[in-house]
PDB file of C-alpha atoms in Angstrom:
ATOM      1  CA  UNK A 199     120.922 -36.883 -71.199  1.00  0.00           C
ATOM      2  CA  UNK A 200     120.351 -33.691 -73.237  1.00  0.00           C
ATOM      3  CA  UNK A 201     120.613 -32.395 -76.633  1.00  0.00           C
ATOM      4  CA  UNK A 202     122.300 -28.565 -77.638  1.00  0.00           C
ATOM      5  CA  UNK A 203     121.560 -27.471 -81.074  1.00  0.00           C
ATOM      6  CA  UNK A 204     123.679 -24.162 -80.255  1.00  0.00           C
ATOM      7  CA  UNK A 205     126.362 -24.879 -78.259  1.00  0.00           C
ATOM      8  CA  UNK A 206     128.132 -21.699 -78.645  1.00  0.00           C
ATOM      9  CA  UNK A 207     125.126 -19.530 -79.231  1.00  0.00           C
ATOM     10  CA  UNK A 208     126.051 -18.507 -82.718  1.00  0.00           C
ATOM     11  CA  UNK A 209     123.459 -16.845 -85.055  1.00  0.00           C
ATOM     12  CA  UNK A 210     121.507 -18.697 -87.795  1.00  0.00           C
ATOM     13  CA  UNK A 211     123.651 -20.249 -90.665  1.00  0.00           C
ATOM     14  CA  UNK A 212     127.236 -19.168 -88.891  1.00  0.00           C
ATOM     15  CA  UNK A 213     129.805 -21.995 -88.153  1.00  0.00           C
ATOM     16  CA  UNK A 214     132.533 -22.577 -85.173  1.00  0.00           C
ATOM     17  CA  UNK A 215     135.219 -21.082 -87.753  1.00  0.00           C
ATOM     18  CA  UNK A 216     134.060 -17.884 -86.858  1.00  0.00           C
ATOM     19  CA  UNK A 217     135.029 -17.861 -83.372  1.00  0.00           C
ATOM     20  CA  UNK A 218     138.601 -19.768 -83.696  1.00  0.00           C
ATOM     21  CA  UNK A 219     136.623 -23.529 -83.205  1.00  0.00           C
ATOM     22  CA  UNK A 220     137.777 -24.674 -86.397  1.00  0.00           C
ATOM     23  CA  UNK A 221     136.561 -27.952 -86.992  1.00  0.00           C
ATOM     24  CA  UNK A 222     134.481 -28.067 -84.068  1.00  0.00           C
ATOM     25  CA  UNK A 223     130.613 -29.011 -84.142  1.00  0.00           C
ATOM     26  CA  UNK A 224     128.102 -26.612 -82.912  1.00  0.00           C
ATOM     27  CA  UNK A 225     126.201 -29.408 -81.583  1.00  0.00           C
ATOM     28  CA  UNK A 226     126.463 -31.164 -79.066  1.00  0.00           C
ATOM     29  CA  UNK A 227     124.492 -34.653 -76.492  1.00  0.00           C
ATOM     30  CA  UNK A 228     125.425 -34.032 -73.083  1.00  0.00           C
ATOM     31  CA  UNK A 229     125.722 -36.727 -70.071  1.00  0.00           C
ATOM     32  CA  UNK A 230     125.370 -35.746 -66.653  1.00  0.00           C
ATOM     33  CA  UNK A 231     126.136 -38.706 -64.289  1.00  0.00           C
ATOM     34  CA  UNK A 232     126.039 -37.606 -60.657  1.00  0.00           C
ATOM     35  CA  UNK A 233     125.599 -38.521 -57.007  1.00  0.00           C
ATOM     36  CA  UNK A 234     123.984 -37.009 -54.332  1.00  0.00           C
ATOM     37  CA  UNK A 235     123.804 -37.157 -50.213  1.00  0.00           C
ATOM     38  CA  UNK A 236     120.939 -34.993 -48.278  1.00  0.00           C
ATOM     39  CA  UNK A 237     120.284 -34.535 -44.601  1.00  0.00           C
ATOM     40  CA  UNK A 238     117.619 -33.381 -43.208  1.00  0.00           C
ATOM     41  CA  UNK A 239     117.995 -33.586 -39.029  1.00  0.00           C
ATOM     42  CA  UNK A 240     115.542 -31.437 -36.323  1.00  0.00           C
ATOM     43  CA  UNK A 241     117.329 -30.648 -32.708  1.00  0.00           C
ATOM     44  CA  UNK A 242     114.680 -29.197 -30.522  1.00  0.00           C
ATOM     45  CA  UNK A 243     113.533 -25.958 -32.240  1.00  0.00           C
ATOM     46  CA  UNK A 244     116.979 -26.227 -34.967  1.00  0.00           C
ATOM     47  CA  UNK A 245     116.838 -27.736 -38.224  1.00  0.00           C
ATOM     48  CA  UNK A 246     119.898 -28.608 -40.221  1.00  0.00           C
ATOM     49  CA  UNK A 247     119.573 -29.225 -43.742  1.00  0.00           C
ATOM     50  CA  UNK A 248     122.805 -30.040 -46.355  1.00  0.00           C
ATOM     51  CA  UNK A 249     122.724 -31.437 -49.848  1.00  0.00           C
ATOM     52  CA  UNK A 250     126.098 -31.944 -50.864  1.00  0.00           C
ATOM     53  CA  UNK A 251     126.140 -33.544 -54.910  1.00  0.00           C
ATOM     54  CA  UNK A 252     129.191 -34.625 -57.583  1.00  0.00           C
ATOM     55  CA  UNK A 253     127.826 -33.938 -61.617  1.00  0.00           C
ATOM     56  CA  UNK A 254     130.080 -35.590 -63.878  1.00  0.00           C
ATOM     57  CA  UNK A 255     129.273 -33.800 -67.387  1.00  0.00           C
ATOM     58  CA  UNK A 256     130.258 -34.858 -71.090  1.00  0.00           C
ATOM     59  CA  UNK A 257     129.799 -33.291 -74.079  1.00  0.00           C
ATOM     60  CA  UNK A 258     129.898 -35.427 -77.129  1.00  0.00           C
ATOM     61  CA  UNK A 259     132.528 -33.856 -80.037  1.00  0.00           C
ATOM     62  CA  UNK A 260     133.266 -31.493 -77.363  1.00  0.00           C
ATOM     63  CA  UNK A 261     135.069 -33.269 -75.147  1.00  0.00           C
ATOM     64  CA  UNK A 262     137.140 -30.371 -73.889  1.00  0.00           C
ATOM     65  CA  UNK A 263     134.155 -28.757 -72.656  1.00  0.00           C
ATOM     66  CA  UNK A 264     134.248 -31.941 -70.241  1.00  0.00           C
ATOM     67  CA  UNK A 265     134.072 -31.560 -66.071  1.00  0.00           C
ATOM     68  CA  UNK A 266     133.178 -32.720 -62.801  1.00  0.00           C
ATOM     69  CA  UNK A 267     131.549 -30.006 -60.217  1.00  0.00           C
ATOM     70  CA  UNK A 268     130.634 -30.668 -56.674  1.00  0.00           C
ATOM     71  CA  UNK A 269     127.885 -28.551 -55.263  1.00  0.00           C
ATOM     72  CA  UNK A 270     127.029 -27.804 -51.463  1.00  0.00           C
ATOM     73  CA  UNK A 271     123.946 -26.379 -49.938  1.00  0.00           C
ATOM     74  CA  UNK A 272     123.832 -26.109 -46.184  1.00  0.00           C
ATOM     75  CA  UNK A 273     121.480 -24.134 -44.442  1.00  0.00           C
ATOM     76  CA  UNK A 274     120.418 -23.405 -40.255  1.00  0.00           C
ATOM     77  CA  UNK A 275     116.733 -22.718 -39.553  1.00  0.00           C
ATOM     78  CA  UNK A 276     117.213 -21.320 -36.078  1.00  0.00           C
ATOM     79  CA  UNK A 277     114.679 -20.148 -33.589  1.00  0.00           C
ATOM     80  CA  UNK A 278     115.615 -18.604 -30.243  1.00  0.00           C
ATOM     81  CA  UNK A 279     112.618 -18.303 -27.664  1.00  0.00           C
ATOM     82  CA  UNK A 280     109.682 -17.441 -28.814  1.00  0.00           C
ATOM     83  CA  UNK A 281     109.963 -14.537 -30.581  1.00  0.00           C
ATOM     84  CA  UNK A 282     113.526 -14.875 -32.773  1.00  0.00           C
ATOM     85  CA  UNK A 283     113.936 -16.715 -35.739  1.00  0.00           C
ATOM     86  CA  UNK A 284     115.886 -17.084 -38.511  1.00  0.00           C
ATOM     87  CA  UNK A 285     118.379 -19.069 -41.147  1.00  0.00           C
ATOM     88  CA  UNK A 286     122.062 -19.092 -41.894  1.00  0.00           C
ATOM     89  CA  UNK A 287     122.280 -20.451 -45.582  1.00  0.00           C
ATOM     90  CA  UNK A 288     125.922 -20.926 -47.282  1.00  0.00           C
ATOM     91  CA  UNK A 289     125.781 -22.418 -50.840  1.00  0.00           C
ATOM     92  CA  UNK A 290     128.338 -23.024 -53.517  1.00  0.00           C
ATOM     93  CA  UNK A 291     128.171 -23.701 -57.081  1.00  0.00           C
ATOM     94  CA  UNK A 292     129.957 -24.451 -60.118  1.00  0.00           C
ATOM     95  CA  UNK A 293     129.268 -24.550 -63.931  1.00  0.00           C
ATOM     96  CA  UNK A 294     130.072 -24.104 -67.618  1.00  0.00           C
ATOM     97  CA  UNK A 295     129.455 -20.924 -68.173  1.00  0.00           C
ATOM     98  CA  UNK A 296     126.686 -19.983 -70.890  1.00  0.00           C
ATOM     99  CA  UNK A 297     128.021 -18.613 -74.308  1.00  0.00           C
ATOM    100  CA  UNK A 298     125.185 -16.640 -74.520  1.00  0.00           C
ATOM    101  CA  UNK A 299     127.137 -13.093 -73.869  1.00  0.00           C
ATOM    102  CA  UNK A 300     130.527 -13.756 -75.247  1.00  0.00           C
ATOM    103  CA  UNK A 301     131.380 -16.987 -77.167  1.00  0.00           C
ATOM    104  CA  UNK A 302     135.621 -18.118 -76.519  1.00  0.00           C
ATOM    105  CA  UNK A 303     136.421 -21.482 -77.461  1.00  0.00           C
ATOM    106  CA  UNK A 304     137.809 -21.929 -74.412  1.00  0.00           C
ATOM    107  CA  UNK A 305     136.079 -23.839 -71.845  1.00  0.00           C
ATOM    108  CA  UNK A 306     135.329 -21.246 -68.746  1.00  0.00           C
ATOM    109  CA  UNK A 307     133.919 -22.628 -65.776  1.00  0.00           C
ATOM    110  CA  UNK A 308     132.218 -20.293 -62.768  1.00  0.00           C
ATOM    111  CA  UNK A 309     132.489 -20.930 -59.042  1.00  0.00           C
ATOM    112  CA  UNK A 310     129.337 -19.316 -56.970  1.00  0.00           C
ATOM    113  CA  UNK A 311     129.622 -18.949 -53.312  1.00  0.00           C
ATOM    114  CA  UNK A 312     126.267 -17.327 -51.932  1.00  0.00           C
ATOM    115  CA  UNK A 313     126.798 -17.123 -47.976  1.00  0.00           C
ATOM    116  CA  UNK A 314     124.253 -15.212 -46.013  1.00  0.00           C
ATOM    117  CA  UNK A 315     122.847 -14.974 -42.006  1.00  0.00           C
ATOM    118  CA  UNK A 316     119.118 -13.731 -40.841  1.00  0.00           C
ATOM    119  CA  UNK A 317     116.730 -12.631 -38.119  1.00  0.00           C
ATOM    120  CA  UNK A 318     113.642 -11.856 -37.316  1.00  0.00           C
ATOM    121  CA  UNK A 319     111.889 -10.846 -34.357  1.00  0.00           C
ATOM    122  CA  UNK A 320     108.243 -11.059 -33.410  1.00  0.00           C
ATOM    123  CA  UNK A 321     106.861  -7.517 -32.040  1.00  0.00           C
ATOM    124  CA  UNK A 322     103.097  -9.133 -32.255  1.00  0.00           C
ATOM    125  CA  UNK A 323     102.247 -12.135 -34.028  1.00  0.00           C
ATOM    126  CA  UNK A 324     101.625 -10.549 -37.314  1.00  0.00           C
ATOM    127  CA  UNK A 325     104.195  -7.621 -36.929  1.00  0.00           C
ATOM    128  CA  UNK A 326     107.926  -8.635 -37.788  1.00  0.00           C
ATOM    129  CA  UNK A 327     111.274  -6.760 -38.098  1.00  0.00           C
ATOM    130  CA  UNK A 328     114.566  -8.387 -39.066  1.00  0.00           C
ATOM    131  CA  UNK A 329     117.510  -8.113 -41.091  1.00  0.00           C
ATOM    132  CA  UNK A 330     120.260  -9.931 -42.879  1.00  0.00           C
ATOM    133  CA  UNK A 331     123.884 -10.218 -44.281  1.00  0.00           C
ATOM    134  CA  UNK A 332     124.182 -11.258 -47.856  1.00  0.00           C
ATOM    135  CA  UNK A 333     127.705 -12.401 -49.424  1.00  0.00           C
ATOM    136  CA  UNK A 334     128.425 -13.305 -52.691  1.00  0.00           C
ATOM    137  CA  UNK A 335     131.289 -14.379 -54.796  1.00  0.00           C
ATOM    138  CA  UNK A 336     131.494 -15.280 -58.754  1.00  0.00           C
ATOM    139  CA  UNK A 337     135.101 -16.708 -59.649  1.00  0.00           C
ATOM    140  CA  UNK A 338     135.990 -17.358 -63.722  1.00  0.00           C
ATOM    141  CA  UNK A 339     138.419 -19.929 -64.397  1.00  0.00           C
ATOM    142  CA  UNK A 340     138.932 -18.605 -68.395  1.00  0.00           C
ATOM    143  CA  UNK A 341     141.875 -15.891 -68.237  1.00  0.00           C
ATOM    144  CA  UNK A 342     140.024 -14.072 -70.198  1.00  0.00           C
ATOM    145  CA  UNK A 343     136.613 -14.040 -67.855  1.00  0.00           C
ATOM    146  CA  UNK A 344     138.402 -13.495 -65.111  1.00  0.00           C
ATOM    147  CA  UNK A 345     137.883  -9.218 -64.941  1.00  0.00           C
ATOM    148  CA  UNK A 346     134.321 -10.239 -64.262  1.00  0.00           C
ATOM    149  CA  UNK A 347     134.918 -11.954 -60.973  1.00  0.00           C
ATOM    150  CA  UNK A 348     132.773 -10.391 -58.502  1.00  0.00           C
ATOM    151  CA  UNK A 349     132.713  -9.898 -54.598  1.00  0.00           C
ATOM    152  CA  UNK A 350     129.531  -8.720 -53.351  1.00  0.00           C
ATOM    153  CA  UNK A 351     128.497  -7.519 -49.110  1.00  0.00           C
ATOM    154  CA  UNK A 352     125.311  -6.974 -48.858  1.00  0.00           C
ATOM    155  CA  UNK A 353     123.405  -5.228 -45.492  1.00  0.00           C
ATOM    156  CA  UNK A 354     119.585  -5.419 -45.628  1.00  0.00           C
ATOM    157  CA  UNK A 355     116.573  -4.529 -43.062  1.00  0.00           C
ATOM    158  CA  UNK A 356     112.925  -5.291 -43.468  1.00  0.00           C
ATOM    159  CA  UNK A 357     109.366  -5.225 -41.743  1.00  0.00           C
ATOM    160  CA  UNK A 358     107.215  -7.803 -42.525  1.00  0.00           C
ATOM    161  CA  UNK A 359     103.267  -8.329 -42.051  1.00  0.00           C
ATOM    162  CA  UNK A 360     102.488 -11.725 -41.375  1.00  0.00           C
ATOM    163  CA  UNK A 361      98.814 -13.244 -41.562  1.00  0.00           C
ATOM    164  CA  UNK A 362      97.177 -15.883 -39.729  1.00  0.00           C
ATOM    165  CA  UNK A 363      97.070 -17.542 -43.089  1.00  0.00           C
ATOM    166  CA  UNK A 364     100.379 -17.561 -43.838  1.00  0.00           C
ATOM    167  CA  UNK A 365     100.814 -15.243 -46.129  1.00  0.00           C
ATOM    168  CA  UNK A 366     102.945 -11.967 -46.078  1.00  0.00           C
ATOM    169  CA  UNK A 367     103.518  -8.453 -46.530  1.00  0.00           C
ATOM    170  CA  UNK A 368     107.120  -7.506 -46.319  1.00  0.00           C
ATOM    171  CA  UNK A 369     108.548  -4.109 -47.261  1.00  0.00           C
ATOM    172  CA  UNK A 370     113.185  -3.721 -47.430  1.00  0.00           C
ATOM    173  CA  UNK A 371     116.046  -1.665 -48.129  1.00  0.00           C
ATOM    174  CA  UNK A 372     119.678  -3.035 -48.616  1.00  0.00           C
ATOM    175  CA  UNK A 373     123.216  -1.474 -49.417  1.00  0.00           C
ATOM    176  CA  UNK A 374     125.592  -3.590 -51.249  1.00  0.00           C
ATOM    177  CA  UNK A 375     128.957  -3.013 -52.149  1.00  0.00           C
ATOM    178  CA  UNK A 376     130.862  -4.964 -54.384  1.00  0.00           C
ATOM    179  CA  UNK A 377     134.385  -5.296 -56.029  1.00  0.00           C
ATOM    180  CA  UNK A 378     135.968  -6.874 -59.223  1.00  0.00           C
ATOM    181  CA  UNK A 379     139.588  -8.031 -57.918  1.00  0.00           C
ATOM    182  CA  UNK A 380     141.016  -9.111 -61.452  1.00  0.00           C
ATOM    183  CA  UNK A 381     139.887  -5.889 -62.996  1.00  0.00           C
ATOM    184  CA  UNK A 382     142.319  -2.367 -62.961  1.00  0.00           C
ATOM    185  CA  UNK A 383     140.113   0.831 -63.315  1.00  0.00           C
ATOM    186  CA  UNK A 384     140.055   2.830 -65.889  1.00  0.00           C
ATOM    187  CA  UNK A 385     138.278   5.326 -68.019  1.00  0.00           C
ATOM    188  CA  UNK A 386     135.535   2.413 -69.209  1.00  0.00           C
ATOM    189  CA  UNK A 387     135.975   0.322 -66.336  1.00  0.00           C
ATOM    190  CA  UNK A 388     135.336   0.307 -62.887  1.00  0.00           C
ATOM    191  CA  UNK A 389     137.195  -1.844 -60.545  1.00  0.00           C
ATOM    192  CA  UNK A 390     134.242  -1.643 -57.690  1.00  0.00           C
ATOM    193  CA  UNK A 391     130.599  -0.511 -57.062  1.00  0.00           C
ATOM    194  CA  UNK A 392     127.419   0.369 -54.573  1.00  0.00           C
ATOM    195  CA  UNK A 393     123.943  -0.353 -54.634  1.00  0.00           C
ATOM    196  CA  UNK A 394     121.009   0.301 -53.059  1.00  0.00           C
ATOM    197  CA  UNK A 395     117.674  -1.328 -53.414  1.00  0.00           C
ATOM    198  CA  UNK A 396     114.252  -1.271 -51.800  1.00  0.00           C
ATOM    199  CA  UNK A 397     111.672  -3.246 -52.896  1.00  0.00           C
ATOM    200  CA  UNK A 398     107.856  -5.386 -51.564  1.00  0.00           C
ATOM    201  CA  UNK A 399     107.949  -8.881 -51.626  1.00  0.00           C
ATOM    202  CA  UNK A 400     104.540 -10.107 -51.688  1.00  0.00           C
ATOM    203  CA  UNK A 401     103.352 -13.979 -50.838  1.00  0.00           C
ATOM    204  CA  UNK A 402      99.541 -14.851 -51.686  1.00  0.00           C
ATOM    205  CA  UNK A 403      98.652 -18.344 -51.581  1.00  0.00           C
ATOM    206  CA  UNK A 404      95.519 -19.052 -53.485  1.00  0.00           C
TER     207      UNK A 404
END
Protein backbone atom coordinates (compact mmCIF):
# COMPACT_ATOMS: atom_id res chain seq x y z
CA UNK A 1 0.00 0.00 0.00
CA UNK A 2 1.33 3.44 -1.03
CA UNK A 3 0.49 6.98 -0.86
CA UNK A 4 0.88 9.72 -4.16
CA UNK A 5 0.67 13.26 -3.18
CA UNK A 6 1.16 14.15 -7.07
CA UNK A 7 -0.45 11.88 -9.06
CA UNK A 8 -0.24 13.75 -12.20
CA UNK A 9 2.94 15.60 -11.46
CA UNK A 10 1.43 19.03 -11.52
CA UNK A 11 3.34 22.07 -10.09
CA UNK A 12 2.75 23.56 -6.60
CA UNK A 13 -0.81 25.04 -5.96
CA UNK A 14 -2.23 23.84 -9.67
CA UNK A 15 -5.37 21.55 -9.74
CA UNK A 16 -6.56 18.52 -12.20
CA UNK A 17 -8.79 21.30 -14.04
CA UNK A 18 -5.87 22.29 -15.73
CA UNK A 19 -5.22 19.28 -17.61
CA UNK A 20 -9.04 18.30 -18.58
CA UNK A 21 -9.37 16.06 -14.95
CA UNK A 22 -12.10 18.08 -13.81
CA UNK A 23 -13.16 16.96 -10.62
CA UNK A 24 -10.52 14.57 -10.21
CA UNK A 25 -8.15 14.41 -7.02
CA UNK A 26 -4.50 14.80 -7.40
CA UNK A 27 -4.05 12.35 -4.76
CA UNK A 28 -4.19 9.27 -4.66
CA UNK A 29 -3.56 5.41 -1.95
CA UNK A 30 -2.60 2.77 -4.19
CA UNK A 31 -3.08 -1.22 -3.66
CA UNK A 32 -0.95 -3.59 -5.29
CA UNK A 33 -2.18 -7.20 -4.66
CA UNK A 34 -0.10 -9.70 -6.62
CA UNK A 35 1.17 -13.24 -7.01
CA UNK A 36 4.24 -14.61 -7.90
CA UNK A 37 5.90 -18.17 -9.15
CA UNK A 38 9.96 -18.48 -9.39
CA UNK A 39 12.14 -21.32 -10.57
CA UNK A 40 15.30 -21.70 -10.08
CA UNK A 41 16.54 -25.39 -11.67
CA UNK A 42 20.59 -26.39 -12.45
CA UNK A 43 21.08 -29.17 -15.43
CA UNK A 44 24.70 -30.08 -15.43
CA UNK A 45 26.61 -26.84 -16.22
CA UNK A 46 22.81 -24.91 -17.34
CA UNK A 47 20.84 -22.93 -15.09
CA UNK A 48 17.30 -21.91 -15.81
CA UNK A 49 15.84 -19.22 -13.94
CA UNK A 50 11.95 -17.66 -14.59
CA UNK A 51 9.90 -15.41 -12.37
CA UNK A 52 6.70 -15.06 -13.89
CA UNK A 53 4.24 -12.46 -11.42
CA UNK A 54 0.32 -10.98 -11.76
CA UNK A 55 0.14 -7.09 -9.89
CA UNK A 56 -3.32 -6.20 -9.47
CA UNK A 57 -3.13 -2.22 -8.89
CA UNK A 58 -5.89 0.30 -7.52
CA UNK A 59 -5.88 3.69 -7.20
CA UNK A 60 -8.28 5.15 -4.76
CA UNK A 61 -10.56 8.26 -6.51
CA UNK A 62 -8.81 7.17 -9.51
CA UNK A 63 -10.24 4.23 -10.30
CA UNK A 64 -9.76 4.53 -14.03
CA UNK A 65 -6.17 4.54 -13.58
CA UNK A 66 -6.99 0.82 -12.38
CA UNK A 67 -5.03 -2.51 -14.00
CA UNK A 68 -3.69 -5.83 -13.80
CA UNK A 69 -0.02 -6.49 -15.45
CA UNK A 70 1.70 -9.78 -15.66
CA UNK A 71 5.45 -9.68 -15.77
CA UNK A 72 7.97 -12.45 -17.05
CA UNK A 73 11.64 -12.78 -16.51
CA UNK A 74 13.34 -15.82 -17.95
CA UNK A 75 16.84 -16.10 -18.33
CA UNK A 76 19.67 -19.19 -19.60
CA UNK A 77 23.07 -19.17 -17.89
CA UNK A 78 24.82 -21.42 -20.37
CA UNK A 79 28.32 -22.74 -20.36
CA UNK A 80 29.74 -24.84 -23.19
CA UNK A 81 33.16 -26.66 -22.34
CA UNK A 82 35.38 -25.02 -20.57
CA UNK A 83 36.02 -22.02 -22.06
CA UNK A 84 32.31 -20.59 -23.40
CA UNK A 85 29.86 -19.07 -21.40
CA UNK A 86 27.11 -17.04 -21.45
CA UNK A 87 23.16 -16.02 -20.83
CA UNK A 88 20.09 -15.66 -22.97
CA UNK A 89 17.76 -13.26 -20.90
CA UNK A 90 14.10 -12.32 -22.38
CA UNK A 91 12.02 -10.07 -20.03
CA UNK A 92 8.73 -8.30 -20.36
CA UNK A 93 7.10 -5.62 -18.54
CA UNK A 94 4.18 -3.56 -18.14
CA UNK A 95 3.15 -0.32 -16.27
CA UNK A 96 1.34 2.99 -15.78
CA UNK A 97 3.28 5.17 -17.30
CA UNK A 98 4.79 8.16 -15.14
CA UNK A 99 3.18 11.69 -15.72
CA UNK A 100 6.28 13.10 -15.09
CA UNK A 101 6.96 14.27 -18.97
CA UNK A 102 3.52 14.85 -20.27
CA UNK A 103 0.41 14.73 -18.00
CA UNK A 104 -3.12 13.28 -20.26
CA UNK A 105 -5.88 12.26 -18.21
CA UNK A 106 -5.97 9.34 -19.91
CA UNK A 107 -4.68 6.28 -18.41
CA UNK A 108 -1.53 5.06 -20.74
CA UNK A 109 -0.04 1.92 -19.95
CA UNK A 110 3.66 0.71 -21.45
CA UNK A 111 4.57 -2.81 -22.52
CA UNK A 112 8.61 -3.50 -22.26
CA UNK A 113 10.02 -6.43 -23.99
CA UNK A 114 13.94 -6.52 -23.35
CA UNK A 115 15.20 -9.81 -25.24
CA UNK A 116 18.90 -10.29 -25.53
CA UNK A 117 21.65 -13.47 -26.19
CA UNK A 118 25.56 -13.54 -24.98
CA UNK A 119 29.01 -15.11 -25.11
CA UNK A 120 32.05 -15.16 -23.88
CA UNK A 121 35.06 -17.02 -24.45
CA UNK A 122 38.06 -17.68 -22.25
CA UNK A 123 41.52 -16.89 -24.18
CA UNK A 124 43.40 -17.28 -20.56
CA UNK A 125 41.74 -17.29 -17.37
CA UNK A 126 41.77 -13.62 -16.85
CA UNK A 127 41.55 -12.60 -20.63
CA UNK A 128 37.87 -12.67 -22.10
CA UNK A 129 36.24 -11.66 -25.44
CA UNK A 130 32.52 -11.93 -26.17
CA UNK A 131 29.66 -10.28 -27.57
CA UNK A 132 25.93 -9.91 -27.54
CA UNK A 133 22.51 -9.13 -29.23
CA UNK A 134 20.33 -6.66 -27.47
CA UNK A 135 16.47 -6.17 -28.46
CA UNK A 136 14.17 -3.92 -27.18
CA UNK A 137 10.62 -2.90 -27.60
CA UNK A 138 8.44 -0.03 -25.73
CA UNK A 139 4.62 -0.27 -26.83
CA UNK A 140 2.02 2.78 -25.54
CA UNK A 141 -1.44 1.84 -25.19
CA UNK A 142 -2.69 5.89 -24.99
CA UNK A 143 -3.39 6.96 -28.78
CA UNK A 144 -1.80 9.71 -28.08
CA UNK A 145 1.70 7.98 -26.69
CA UNK A 146 1.72 5.81 -29.20
CA UNK A 147 4.45 7.94 -31.77
CA UNK A 148 6.85 7.08 -28.99
CA UNK A 149 6.77 3.35 -29.41
CA UNK A 150 10.18 2.22 -29.91
CA UNK A 151 12.02 -0.83 -31.59
CA UNK A 152 15.52 -1.04 -30.72
CA UNK A 153 18.60 -3.94 -32.34
CA UNK A 154 21.38 -3.64 -30.70
CA UNK A 155 25.05 -5.45 -31.81
CA UNK A 156 27.77 -5.16 -29.12
CA UNK A 157 31.50 -6.66 -28.64
CA UNK A 158 33.68 -6.45 -25.60
CA UNK A 159 37.06 -7.63 -23.91
CA UNK A 160 36.99 -8.16 -20.51
CA UNK A 161 39.86 -8.55 -17.73
CA UNK A 162 38.90 -10.85 -15.20
CA UNK A 163 40.78 -11.22 -11.71
CA UNK A 164 41.32 -14.04 -9.53
CA UNK A 165 39.20 -12.05 -7.16
CA UNK A 166 36.41 -11.66 -9.06
CA UNK A 167 36.43 -8.53 -10.07
CA UNK A 168 36.59 -7.01 -13.67
CA UNK A 169 37.86 -4.83 -16.23
CA UNK A 170 35.74 -4.78 -19.30
CA UNK A 171 36.11 -2.30 -22.16
CA UNK A 172 32.77 -2.29 -25.41
CA UNK A 173 31.44 -0.82 -28.41
CA UNK A 174 27.80 -1.39 -29.71
CA UNK A 175 25.66 -0.14 -32.79
CA UNK A 176 22.03 0.14 -32.29
CA UNK A 177 19.46 0.96 -34.57
CA UNK A 178 16.12 1.70 -33.73
CA UNK A 179 12.65 2.67 -35.24
CA UNK A 180 9.38 4.45 -34.10
CA UNK A 181 6.55 2.47 -36.17
CA UNK A 182 3.52 4.81 -35.14
CA UNK A 183 5.48 7.88 -35.99
CA UNK A 184 5.55 9.52 -39.94
CA UNK A 185 8.77 11.65 -40.50
CA UNK A 186 8.87 14.89 -40.88
CA UNK A 187 10.70 18.13 -40.62
CA UNK A 188 10.74 17.82 -36.46
CA UNK A 189 10.42 14.25 -36.37
CA UNK A 190 12.24 11.36 -37.16
CA UNK A 191 10.62 8.11 -37.78
CA UNK A 192 14.06 6.00 -36.99
CA UNK A 193 17.64 6.32 -35.57
CA UNK A 194 21.47 4.90 -34.95
CA UNK A 195 23.67 4.82 -32.16
CA UNK A 196 26.83 4.04 -31.23
CA UNK A 197 28.33 3.73 -27.83
CA UNK A 198 31.56 2.63 -26.19
CA UNK A 199 32.02 2.71 -22.79
CA UNK A 200 34.26 0.74 -19.33
CA UNK A 201 32.31 -1.05 -17.05
CA UNK A 202 34.19 -1.39 -13.97
CA UNK A 203 33.35 -4.05 -10.91
CA UNK A 204 35.42 -3.52 -7.53
CA UNK A 205 34.26 -5.37 -4.66
CA UNK A 206 35.49 -3.90 -1.45
Amino acid sequence: IAHDDNVFRLPSGESTTGIGAVGRPNSSTITRLYGQANLDVSASRQRFLAQFTVSDYRFSGLSYLNYTAPEFRGAWLWQAGERWQGEVNYNHLQSIASFLDTRPFERNLQTLDYASASGEYALTPNWRVGGAVIGYTADNSAEASRAANVRQLTGELGVRYLATDGNYVRGFGAVSGGDYPGRTASALFDDSYSQTDFGVDVLYRV
